[in-house]
JSON list of C-alpha atoms in Angstrom, two decimals:
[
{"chain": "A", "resi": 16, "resn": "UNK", "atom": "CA", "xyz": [123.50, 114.16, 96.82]},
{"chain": "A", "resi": 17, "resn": "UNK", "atom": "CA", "xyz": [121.66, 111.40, 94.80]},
{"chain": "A", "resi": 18, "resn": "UNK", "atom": "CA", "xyz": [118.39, 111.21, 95.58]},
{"chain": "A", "resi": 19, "resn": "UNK", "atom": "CA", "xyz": [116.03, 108.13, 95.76]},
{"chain": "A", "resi": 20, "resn": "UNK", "atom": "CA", "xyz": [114.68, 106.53, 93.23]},
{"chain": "A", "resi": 21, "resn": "UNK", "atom": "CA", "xyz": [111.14, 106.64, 92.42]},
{"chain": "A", "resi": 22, "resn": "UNK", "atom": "CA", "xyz": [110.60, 103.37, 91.80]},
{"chain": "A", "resi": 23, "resn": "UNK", "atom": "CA", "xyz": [112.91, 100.06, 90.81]},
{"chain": "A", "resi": 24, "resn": "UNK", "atom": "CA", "xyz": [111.97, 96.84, 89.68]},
{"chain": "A", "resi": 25, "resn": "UNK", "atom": "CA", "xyz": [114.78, 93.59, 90.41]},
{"chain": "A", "resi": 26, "resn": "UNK", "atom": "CA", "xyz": [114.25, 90.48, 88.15]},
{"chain": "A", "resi": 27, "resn": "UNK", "atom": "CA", "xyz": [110.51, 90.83, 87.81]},
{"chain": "A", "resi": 28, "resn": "UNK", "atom": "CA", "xyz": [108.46, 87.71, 86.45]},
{"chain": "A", "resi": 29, "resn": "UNK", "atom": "CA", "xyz": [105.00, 87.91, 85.63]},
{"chain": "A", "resi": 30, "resn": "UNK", "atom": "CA", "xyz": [102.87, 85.60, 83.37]},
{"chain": "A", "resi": 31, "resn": "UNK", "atom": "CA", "xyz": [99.49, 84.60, 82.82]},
{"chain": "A", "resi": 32, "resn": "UNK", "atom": "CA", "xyz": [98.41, 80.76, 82.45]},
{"chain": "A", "resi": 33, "resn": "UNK", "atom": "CA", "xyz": [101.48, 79.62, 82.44]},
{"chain": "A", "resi": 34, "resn": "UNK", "atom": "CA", "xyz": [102.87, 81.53, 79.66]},
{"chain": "A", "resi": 35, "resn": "UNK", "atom": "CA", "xyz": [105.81, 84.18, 80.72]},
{"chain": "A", "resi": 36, "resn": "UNK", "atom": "CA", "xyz": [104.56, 87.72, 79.87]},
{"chain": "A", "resi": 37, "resn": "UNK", "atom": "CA", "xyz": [108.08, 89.43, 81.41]},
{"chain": "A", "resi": 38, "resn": "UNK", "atom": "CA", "xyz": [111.07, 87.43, 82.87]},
{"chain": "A", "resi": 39, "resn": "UNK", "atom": "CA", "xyz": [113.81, 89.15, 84.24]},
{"chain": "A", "resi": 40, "resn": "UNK", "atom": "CA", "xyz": [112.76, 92.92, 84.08]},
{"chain": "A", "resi": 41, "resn": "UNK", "atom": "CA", "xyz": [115.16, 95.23, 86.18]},
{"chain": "A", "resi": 42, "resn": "UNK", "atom": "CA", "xyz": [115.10, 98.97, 85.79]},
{"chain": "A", "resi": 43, "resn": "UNK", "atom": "CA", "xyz": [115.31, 102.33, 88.16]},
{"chain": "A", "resi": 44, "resn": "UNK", "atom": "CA", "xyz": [113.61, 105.52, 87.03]},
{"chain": "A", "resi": 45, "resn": "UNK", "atom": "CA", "xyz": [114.44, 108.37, 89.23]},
{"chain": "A", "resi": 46, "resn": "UNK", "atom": "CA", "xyz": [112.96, 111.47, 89.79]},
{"chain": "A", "resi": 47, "resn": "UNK", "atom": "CA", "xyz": [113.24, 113.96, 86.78]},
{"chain": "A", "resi": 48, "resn": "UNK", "atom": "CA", "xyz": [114.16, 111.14, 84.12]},
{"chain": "A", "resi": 49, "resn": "UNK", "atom": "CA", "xyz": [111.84, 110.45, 81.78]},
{"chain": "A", "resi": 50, "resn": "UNK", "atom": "CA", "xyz": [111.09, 106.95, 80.18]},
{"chain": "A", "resi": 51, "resn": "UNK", "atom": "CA", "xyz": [109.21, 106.02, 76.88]},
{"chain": "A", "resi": 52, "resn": "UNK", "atom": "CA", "xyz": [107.22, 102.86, 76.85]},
{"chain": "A", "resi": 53, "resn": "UNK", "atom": "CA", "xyz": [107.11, 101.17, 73.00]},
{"chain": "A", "resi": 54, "resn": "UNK", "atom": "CA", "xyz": [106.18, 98.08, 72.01]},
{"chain": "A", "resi": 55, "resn": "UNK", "atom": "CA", "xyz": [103.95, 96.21, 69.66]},
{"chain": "A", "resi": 56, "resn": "UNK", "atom": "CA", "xyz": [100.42, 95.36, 70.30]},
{"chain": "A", "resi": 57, "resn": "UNK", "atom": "CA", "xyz": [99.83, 92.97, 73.19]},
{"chain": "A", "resi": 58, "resn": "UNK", "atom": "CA", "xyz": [103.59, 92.73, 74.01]},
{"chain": "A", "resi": 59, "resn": "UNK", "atom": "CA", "xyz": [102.54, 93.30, 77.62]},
{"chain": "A", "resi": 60, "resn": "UNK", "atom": "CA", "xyz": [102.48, 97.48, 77.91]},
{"chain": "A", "resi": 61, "resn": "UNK", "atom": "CA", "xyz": [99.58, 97.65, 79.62]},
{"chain": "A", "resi": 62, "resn": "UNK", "atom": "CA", "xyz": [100.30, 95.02, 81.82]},
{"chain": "A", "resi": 63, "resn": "UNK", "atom": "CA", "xyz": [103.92, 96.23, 82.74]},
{"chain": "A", "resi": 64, "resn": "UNK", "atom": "CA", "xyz": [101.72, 99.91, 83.73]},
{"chain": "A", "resi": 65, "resn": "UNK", "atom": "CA", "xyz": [99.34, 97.69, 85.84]},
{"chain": "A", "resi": 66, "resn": "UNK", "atom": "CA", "xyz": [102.16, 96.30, 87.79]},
{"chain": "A", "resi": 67, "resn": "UNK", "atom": "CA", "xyz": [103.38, 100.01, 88.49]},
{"chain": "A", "resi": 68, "resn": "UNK", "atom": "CA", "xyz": [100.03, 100.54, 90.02]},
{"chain": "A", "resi": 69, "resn": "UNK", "atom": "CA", "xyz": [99.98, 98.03, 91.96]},
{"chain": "A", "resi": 70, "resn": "UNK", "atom": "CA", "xyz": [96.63, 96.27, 90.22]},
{"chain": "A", "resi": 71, "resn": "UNK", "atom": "CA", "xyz": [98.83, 93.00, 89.74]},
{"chain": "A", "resi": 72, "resn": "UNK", "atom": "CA", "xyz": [101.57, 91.69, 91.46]},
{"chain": "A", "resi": 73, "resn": "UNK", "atom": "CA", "xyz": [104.71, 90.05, 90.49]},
{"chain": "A", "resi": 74, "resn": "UNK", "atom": "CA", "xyz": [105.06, 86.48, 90.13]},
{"chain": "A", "resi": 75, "resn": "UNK", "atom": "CA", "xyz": [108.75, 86.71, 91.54]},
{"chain": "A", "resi": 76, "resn": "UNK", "atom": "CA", "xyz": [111.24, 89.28, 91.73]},
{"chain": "A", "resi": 77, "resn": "UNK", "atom": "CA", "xyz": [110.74, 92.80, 93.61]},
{"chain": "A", "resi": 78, "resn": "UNK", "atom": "CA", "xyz": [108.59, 96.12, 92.88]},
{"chain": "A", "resi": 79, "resn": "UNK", "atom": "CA", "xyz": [109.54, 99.13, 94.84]},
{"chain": "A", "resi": 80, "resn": "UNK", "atom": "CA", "xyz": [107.66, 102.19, 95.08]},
{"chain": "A", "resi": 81, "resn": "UNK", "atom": "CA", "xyz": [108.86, 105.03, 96.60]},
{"chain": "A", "resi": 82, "resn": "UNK", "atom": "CA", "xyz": [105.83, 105.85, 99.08]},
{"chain": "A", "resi": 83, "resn": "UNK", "atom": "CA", "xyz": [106.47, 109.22, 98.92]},
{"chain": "A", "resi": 84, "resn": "UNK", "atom": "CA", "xyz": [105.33, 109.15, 95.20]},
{"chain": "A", "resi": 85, "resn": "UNK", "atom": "CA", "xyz": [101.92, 109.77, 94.36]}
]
């Protein structure tokens, strides 16, 4: 039986003063998979984590968090 993901993001746009910082991010991670985040400096890493913690929010799209994950 699958189980649920622990989190998935649809079509996520964020961006700061007008510039686009991620447009059209869409990914599931489930439970037991593991993910590797690369990227150069300021190419929005950080930014992308703070969304997973809930510290921003998205400008459009949807962030789902399982809420049994913690």
């Amino acid at each position: 039986m699958a189980q649920l993901p622990i989190l998935t993001m649809t079509d996520v746009r964020l961006s700061f003063g007008g510039t686009p910082l991620f447009e059209g991010v869409t990914f599931t991670l489930a439970k037991g998979e593991r993910a590797a985040l690369v990227g150069r400096n300021g190419a929005g890493k950080s930014t992308l984590m703070h969304l997973l913690t809930g510290r921003y929010g998205p400008d459009s799209g949807e962030l789902w968090i399982n809420p049994g994950t913690g």
